PDB file of C-alpha atoms in Angstrom:
ATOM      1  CA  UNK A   1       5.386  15.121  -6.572  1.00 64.00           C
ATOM      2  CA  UNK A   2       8.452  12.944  -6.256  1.00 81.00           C
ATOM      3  CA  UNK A   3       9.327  10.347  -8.660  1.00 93.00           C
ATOM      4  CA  UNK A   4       9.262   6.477  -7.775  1.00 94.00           C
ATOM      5  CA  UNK A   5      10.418   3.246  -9.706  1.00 92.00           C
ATOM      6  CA  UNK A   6       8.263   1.004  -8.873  1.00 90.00           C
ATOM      7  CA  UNK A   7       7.791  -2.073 -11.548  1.00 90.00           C
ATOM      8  CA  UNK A   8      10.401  -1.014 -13.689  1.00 92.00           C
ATOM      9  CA  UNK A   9       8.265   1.933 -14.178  1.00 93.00           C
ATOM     10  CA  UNK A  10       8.474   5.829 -13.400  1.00 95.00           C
ATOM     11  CA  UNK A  11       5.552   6.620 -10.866  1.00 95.00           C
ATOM     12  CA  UNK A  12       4.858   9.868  -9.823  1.00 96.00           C
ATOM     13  CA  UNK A  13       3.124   9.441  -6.666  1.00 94.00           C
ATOM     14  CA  UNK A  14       1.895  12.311  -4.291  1.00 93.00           C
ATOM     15  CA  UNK A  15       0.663  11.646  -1.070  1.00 90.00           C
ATOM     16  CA  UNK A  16      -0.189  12.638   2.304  1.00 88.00           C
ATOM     17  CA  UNK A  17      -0.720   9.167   4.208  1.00 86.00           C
ATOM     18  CA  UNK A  18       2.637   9.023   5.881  1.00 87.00           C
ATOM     19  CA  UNK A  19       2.277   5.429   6.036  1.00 83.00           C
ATOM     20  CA  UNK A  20       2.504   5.328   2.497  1.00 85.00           C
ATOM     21  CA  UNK A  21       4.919   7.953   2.290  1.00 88.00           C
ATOM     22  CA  UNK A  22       7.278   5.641   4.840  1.00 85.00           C
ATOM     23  CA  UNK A  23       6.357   2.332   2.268  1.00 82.00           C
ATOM     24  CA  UNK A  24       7.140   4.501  -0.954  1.00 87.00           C
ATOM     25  CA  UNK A  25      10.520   6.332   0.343  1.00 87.00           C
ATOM     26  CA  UNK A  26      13.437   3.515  -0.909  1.00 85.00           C
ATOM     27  CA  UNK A  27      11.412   3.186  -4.513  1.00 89.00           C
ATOM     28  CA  UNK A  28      12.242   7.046  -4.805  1.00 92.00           C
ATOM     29  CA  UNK A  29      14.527   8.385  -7.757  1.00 92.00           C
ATOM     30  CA  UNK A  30      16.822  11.140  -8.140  1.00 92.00           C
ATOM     31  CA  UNK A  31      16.886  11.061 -11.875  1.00 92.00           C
ATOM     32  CA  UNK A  32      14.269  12.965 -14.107  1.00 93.00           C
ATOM     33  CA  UNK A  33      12.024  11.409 -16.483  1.00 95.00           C
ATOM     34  CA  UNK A  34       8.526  11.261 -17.711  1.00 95.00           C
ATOM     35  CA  UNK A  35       5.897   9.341 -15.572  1.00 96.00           C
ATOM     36  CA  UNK A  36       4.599   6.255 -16.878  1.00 96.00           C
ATOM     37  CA  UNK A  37       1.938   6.362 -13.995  1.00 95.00           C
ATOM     38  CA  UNK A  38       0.529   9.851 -11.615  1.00 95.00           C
ATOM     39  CA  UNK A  39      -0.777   8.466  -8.641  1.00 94.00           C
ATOM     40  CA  UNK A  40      -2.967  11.552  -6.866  1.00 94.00           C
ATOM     41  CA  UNK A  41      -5.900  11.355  -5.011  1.00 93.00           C
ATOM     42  CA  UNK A  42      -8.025  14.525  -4.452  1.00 93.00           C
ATOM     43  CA  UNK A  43      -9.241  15.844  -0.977  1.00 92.00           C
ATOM     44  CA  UNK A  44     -12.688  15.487  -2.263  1.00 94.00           C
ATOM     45  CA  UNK A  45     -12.094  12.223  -2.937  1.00 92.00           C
ATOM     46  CA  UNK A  46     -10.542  10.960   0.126  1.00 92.00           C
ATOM     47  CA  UNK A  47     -13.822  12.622   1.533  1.00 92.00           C
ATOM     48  CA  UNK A  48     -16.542  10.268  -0.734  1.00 93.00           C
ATOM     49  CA  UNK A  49     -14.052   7.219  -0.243  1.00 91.00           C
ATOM     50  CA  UNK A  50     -14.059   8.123   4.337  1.00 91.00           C
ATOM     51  CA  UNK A  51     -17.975   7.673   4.482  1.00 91.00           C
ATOM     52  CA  UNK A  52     -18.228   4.916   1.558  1.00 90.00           C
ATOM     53  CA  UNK A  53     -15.406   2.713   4.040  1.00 88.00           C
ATOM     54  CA  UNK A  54     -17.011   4.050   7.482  1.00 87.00           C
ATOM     55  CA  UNK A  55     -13.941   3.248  10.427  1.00 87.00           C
ATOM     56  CA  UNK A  56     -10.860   3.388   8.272  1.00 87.00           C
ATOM     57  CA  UNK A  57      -8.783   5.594   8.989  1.00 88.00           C
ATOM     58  CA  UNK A  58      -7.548   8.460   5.810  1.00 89.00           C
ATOM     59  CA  UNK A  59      -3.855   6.962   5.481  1.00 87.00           C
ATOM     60  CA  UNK A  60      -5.863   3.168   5.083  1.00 85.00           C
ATOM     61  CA  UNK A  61      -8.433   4.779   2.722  1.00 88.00           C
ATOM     62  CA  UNK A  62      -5.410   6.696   0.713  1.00 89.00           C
ATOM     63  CA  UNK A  63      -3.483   3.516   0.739  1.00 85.00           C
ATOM     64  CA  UNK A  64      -6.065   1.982  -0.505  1.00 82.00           C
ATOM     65  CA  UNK A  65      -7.193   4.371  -3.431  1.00 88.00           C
ATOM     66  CA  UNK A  66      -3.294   4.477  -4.548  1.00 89.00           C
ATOM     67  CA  UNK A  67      -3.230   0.647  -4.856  1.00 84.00           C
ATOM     68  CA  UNK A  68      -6.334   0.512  -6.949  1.00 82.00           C
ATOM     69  CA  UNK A  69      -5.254   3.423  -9.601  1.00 87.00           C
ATOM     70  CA  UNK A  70      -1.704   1.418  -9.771  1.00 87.00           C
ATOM     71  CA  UNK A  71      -3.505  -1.613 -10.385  1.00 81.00           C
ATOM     72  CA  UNK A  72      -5.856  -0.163 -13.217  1.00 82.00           C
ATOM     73  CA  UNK A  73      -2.612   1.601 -14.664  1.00 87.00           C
ATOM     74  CA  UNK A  74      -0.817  -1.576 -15.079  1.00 86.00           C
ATOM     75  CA  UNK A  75      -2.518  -2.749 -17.560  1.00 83.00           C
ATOM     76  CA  UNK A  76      -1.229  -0.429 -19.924  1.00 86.00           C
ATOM     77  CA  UNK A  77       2.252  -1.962 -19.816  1.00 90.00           C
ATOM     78  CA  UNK A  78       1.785  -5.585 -20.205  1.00 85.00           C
ATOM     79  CA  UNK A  79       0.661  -6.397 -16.547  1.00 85.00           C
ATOM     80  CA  UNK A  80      -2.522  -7.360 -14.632  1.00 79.00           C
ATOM     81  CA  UNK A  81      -3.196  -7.062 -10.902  1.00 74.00           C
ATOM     82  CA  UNK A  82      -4.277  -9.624  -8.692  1.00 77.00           C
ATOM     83  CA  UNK A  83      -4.256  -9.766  -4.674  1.00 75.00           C
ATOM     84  CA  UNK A  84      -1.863 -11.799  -4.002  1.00 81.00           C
ATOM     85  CA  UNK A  85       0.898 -13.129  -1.642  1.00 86.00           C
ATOM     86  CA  UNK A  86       4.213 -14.176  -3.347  1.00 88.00           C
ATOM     87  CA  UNK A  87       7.049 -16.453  -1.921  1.00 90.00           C
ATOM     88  CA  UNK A  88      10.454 -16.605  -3.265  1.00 88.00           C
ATOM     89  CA  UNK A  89      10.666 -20.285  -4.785  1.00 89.00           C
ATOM     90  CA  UNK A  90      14.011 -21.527  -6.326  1.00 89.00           C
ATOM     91  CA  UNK A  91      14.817 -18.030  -7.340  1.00 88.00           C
ATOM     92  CA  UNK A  92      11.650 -17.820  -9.165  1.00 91.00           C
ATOM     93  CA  UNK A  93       8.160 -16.882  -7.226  1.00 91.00           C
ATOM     94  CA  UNK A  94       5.035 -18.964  -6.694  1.00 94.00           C
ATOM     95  CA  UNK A  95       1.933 -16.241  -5.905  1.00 91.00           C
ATOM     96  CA  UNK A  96      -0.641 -17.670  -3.645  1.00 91.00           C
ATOM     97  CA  UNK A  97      -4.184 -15.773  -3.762  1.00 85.00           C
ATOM     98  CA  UNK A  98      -7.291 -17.272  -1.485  1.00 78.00           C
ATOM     99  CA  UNK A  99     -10.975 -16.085  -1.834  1.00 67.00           C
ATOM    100  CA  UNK A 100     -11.858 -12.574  -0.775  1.00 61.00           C
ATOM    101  CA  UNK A 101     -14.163 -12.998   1.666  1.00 53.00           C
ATOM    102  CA  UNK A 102     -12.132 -13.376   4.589  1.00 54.00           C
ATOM    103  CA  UNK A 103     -12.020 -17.310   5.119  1.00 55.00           C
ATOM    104  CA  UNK A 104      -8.688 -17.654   4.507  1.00 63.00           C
ATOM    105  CA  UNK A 105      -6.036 -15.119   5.695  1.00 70.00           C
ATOM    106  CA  UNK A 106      -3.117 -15.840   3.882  1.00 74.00           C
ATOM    107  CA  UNK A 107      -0.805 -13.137   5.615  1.00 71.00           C
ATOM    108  CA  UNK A 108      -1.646 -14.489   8.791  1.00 72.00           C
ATOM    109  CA  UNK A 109      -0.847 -18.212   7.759  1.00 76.00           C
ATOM    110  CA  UNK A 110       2.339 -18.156   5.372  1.00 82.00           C
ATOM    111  CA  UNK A 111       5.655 -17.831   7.076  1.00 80.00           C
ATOM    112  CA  UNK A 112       7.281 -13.721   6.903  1.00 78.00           C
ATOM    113  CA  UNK A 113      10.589 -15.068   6.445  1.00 78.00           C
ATOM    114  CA  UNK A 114       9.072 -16.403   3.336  1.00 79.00           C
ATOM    115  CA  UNK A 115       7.671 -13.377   1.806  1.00 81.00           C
ATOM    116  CA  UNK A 116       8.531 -11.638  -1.462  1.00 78.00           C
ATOM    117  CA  UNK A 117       5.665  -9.227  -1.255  1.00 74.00           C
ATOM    118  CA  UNK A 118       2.384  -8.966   0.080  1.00 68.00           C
ATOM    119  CA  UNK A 119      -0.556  -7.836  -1.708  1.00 66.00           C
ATOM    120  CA  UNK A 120      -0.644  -5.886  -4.632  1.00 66.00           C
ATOM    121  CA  UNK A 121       2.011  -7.238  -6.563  1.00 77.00           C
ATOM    122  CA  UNK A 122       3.411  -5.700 -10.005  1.00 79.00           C
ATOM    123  CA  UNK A 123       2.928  -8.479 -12.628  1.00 86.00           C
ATOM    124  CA  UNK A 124       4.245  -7.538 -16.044  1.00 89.00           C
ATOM    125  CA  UNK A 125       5.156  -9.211 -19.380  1.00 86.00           C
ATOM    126  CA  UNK A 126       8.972  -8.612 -20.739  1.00 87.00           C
ATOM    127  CA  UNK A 127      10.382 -10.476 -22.894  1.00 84.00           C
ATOM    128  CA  UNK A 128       7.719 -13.315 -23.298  1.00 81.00           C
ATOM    129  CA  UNK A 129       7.934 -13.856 -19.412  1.00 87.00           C
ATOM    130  CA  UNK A 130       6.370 -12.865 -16.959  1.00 89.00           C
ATOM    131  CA  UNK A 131       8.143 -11.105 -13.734  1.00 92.00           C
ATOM    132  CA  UNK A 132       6.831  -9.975 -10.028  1.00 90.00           C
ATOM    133  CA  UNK A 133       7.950  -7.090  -8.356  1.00 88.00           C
ATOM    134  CA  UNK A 134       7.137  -6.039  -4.726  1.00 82.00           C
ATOM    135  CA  UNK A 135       5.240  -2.773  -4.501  1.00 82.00           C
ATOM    136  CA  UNK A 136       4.374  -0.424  -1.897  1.00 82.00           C
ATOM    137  CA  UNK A 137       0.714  -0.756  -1.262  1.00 76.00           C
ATOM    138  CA  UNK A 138      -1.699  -2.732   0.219  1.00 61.00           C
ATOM    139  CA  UNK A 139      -1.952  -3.106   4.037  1.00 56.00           C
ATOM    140  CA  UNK A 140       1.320  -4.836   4.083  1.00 50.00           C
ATOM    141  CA  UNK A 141       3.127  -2.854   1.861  1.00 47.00           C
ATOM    142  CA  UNK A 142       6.123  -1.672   4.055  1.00 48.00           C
ATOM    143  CA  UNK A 143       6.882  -5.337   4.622  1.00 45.00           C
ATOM    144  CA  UNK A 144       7.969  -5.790   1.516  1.00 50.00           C
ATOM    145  CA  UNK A 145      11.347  -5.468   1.733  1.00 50.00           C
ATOM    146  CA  UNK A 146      13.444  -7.112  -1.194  1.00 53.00           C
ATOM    147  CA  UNK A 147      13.631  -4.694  -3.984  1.00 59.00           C
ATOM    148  CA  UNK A 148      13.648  -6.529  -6.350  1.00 73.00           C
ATOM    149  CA  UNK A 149      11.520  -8.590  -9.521  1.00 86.00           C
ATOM    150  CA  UNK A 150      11.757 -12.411  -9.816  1.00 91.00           C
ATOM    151  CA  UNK A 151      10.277 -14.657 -12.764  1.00 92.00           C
ATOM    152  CA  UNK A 152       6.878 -15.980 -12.060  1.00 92.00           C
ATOM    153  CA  UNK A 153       6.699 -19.925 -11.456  1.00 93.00           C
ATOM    154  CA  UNK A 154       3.378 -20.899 -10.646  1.00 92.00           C
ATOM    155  CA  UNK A 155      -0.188 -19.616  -9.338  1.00 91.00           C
ATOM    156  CA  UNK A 156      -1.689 -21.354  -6.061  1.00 93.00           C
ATOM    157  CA  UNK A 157      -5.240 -20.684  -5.475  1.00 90.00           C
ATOM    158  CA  UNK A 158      -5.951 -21.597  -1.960  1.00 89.00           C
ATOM    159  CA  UNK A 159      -9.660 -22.669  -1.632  1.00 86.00           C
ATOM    160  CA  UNK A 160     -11.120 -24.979   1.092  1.00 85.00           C
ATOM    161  CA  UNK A 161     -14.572 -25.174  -0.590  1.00 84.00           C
ATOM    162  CA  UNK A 162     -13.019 -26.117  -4.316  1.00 84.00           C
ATOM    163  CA  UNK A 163      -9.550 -28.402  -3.261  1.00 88.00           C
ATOM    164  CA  UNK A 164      -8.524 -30.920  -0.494  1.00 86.00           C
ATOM    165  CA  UNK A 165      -4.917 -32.038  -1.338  1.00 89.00           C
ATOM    166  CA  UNK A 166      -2.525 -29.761  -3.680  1.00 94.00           C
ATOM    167  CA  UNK A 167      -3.169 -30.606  -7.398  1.00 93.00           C
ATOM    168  CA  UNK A 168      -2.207 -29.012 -10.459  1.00 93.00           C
ATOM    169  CA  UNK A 169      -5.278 -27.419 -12.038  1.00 88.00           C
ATOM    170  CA  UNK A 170      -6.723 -27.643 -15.418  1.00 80.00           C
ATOM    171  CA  UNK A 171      -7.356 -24.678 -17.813  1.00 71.00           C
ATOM    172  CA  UNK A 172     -11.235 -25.050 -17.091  1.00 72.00           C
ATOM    173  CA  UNK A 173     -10.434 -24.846 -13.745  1.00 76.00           C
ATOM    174  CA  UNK A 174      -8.242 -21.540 -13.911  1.00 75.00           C
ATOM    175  CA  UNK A 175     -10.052 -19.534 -15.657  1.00 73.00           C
ATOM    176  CA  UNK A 176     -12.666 -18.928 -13.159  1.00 73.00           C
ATOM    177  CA  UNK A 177     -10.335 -18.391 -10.180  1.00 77.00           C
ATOM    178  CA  UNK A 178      -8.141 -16.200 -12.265  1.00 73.00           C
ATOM    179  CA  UNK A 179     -10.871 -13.917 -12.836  1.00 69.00           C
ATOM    180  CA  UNK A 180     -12.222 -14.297  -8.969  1.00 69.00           C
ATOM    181  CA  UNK A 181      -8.554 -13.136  -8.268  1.00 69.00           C
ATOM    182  CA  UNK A 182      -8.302 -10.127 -10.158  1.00 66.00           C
ATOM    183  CA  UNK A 183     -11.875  -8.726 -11.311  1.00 53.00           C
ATOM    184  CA  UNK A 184     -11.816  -6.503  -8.262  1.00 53.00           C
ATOM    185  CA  UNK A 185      -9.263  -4.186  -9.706  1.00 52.00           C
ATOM    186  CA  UNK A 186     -10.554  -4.446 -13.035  1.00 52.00           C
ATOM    187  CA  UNK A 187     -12.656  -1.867 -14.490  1.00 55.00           C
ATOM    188  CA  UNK A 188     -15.609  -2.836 -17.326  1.00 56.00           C
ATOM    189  CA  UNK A 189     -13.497  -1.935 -20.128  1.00 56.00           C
ATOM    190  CA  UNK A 190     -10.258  -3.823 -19.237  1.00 61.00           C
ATOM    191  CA  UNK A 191     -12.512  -7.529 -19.477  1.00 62.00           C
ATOM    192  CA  UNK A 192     -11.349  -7.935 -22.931  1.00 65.00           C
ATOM    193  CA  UNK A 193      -7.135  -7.162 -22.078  1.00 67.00           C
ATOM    194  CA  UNK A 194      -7.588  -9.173 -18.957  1.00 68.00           C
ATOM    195  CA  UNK A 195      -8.816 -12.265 -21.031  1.00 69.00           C
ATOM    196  CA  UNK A 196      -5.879 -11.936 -23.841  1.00 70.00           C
ATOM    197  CA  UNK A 197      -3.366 -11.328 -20.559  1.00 71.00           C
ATOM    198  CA  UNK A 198      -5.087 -14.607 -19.308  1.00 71.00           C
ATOM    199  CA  UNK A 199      -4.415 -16.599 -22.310  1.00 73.00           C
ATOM    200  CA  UNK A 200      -0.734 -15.915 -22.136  1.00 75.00           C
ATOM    201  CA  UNK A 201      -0.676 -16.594 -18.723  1.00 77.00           C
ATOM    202  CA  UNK A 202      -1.880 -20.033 -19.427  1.00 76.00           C
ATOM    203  CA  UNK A 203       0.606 -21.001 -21.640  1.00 76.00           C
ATOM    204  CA  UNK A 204       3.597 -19.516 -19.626  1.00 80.00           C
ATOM    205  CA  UNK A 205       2.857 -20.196 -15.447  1.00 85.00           C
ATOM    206  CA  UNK A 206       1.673 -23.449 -13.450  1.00 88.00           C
ATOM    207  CA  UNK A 207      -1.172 -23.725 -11.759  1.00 90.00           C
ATOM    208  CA  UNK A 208      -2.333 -25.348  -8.820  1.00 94.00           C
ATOM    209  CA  UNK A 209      -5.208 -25.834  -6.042  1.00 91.00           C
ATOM    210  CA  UNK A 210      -4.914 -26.430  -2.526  1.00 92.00           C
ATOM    211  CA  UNK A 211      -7.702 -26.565   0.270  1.00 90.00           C
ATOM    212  CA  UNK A 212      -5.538 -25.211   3.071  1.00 89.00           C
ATOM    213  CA  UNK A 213      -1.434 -23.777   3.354  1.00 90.00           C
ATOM    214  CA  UNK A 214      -0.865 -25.335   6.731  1.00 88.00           C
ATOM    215  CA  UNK A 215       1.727 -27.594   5.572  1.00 91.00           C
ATOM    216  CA  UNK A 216       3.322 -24.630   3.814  1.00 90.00           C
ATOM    217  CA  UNK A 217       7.145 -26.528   2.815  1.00 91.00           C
ATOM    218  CA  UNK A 218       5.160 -29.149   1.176  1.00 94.00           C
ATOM    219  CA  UNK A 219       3.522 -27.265  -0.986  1.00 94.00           C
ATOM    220  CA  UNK A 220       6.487 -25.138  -1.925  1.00 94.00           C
ATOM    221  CA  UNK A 221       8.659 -27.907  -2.649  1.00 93.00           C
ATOM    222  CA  UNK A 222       5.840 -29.515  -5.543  1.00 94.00           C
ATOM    223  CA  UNK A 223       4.907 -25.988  -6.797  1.00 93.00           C
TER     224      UNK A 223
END
C-alpha cells in the first residue's frame, strides 16, 4: 500500500482500478507515518458488489466501494460526507447537493471552470470551522484538480419540487435535506454523530434553496 494525504489525513489506500490509481497518484506521500484511514477492498468483495451493481464495470464498482469506506471513516475526525458539488466562492466554497434520484444532474449543469471538487467531498471541523477538501473519488474524481481545502460558506440544496426562486432556508427546513444529503453514506450507528455534526453545522454555514442552477452567477453572487 502507498500512503496518500488526502483531507489533511494519512490514507493508506490499495487499489487495483487504475482509474483510481490515476485520481489518487498527486495525493501520494513520500514521508512515513501511521494511517488515519486503510482503504482495501477484497476480491471477494468486488465479486458480491459486480452482481449487486449488474453493468458497472470493476474500476466503477472499486471506485465506488473506496468512496463509501472514506466517507464512513470520516466521521471519526470531525467530518461528515455528503454528495456534493463545491464551487470556489470568494475564496471560501458554497457546496451545492440536488436529490438523488437523477432529476437534477448537477455535474452536467454547473460550469467546470467553476469546480472545486466533484462528489465526495472531505468536510471536516478544525478549529471551530469547517473546511472542504477535494478528494479522489466519485465518478468525477480525477477532475478535481486544485489541491487544496477552502472554508465552507454556505449549503445550496437544489430542489425543483421544494423551491422556485433562491431563498435562504430555515433550520426546519435544513434538517431534512441535510439528512436526504448524507444518510446514504451513513451507517445505523453514526445517526446520533451525524445529528451533533448537524447542529454545529447550523450554527456555523448558510443555507439556501433553489428550484433550478440555470442562472448559475446569480446564485453565486447572493450565496
Amino acid at each position: 500500500m502507498a500512503l496518500y494525504r488526502i483531507s489533511d489525513l494519512n490514507v493508506d489506500i490499495k487499489t487495483n482500478s487504475p482509474t483510481l490509481a490515476e485520481n489518487i497518484k498527486r495525493y501520494e506521500v513520500t514521508y512515513k507515518a501511521t494511517p488515519n484511514i486503510t482503504l482495501e477492498m477484497s476480491d471477494d468483495r468486488l465479486l458480491e458488489m459486480m452482481e449487486e451493481y449488474e453493468g458497472m464495470t470493476a474500476d466503477a464498482v472499486e471506485s465506488l466501494y473506496m468512496a463509501t469506506l472514506y466517507s464512513w471513516a470520516i466521521f471519526d475526525f470531525n467530518g461528515f460526507p455528503i454528495r456534493a458539488i463545491g464551487v470556489e466562492n470568494d475564496g471560501e466554497c458554497t457546496l451545492f447537493a440536488a436529490p438523488n434520484d437523477n432529476t437534477t444532474a448537477l455535474n452536467l449543469l454547473i460550469p467546470r471552470d467553476k469546480v472545486f471538487v466533484y462528489d465526495y467531498p472531505g468536510i471536516r471541523m478544525q478549529d471551530d470551522d469547517y473546511f472542504v477538501f477535494d478528494t479522489p473519488f466519485g465518478d468525477y474524481g480525477k477532475l478535481s484538480v486544485t489541491g487544496k481545502k477552502l472554508k465552507l460558506k454556505s449549503i445550496v440544496f437544489v430542489d425543483r419540487d421544494r423551491f422556485d426562486s433562491l431563498r435562504e432556508i430555515e433550520a426546519k427546513d435544513f434538517v431534512p435535506l441535510f439528512m436526504r444529503a448524507v444518510s446514504q453514506n451513513v451507517r445505523q450507528e453514526r445517526t446520533k454523530h451525524t445529528l451533533f455534526i448537524l447542529e454545529r453545522v447550523m450554527h456555523r454555514v448558510k443555507f439556501f434553496g433553489v428550484g433550478d442552477v440555470n442562472d448559475f452567477d446569480f446564485i453565486i453572487e447572493r450565496v
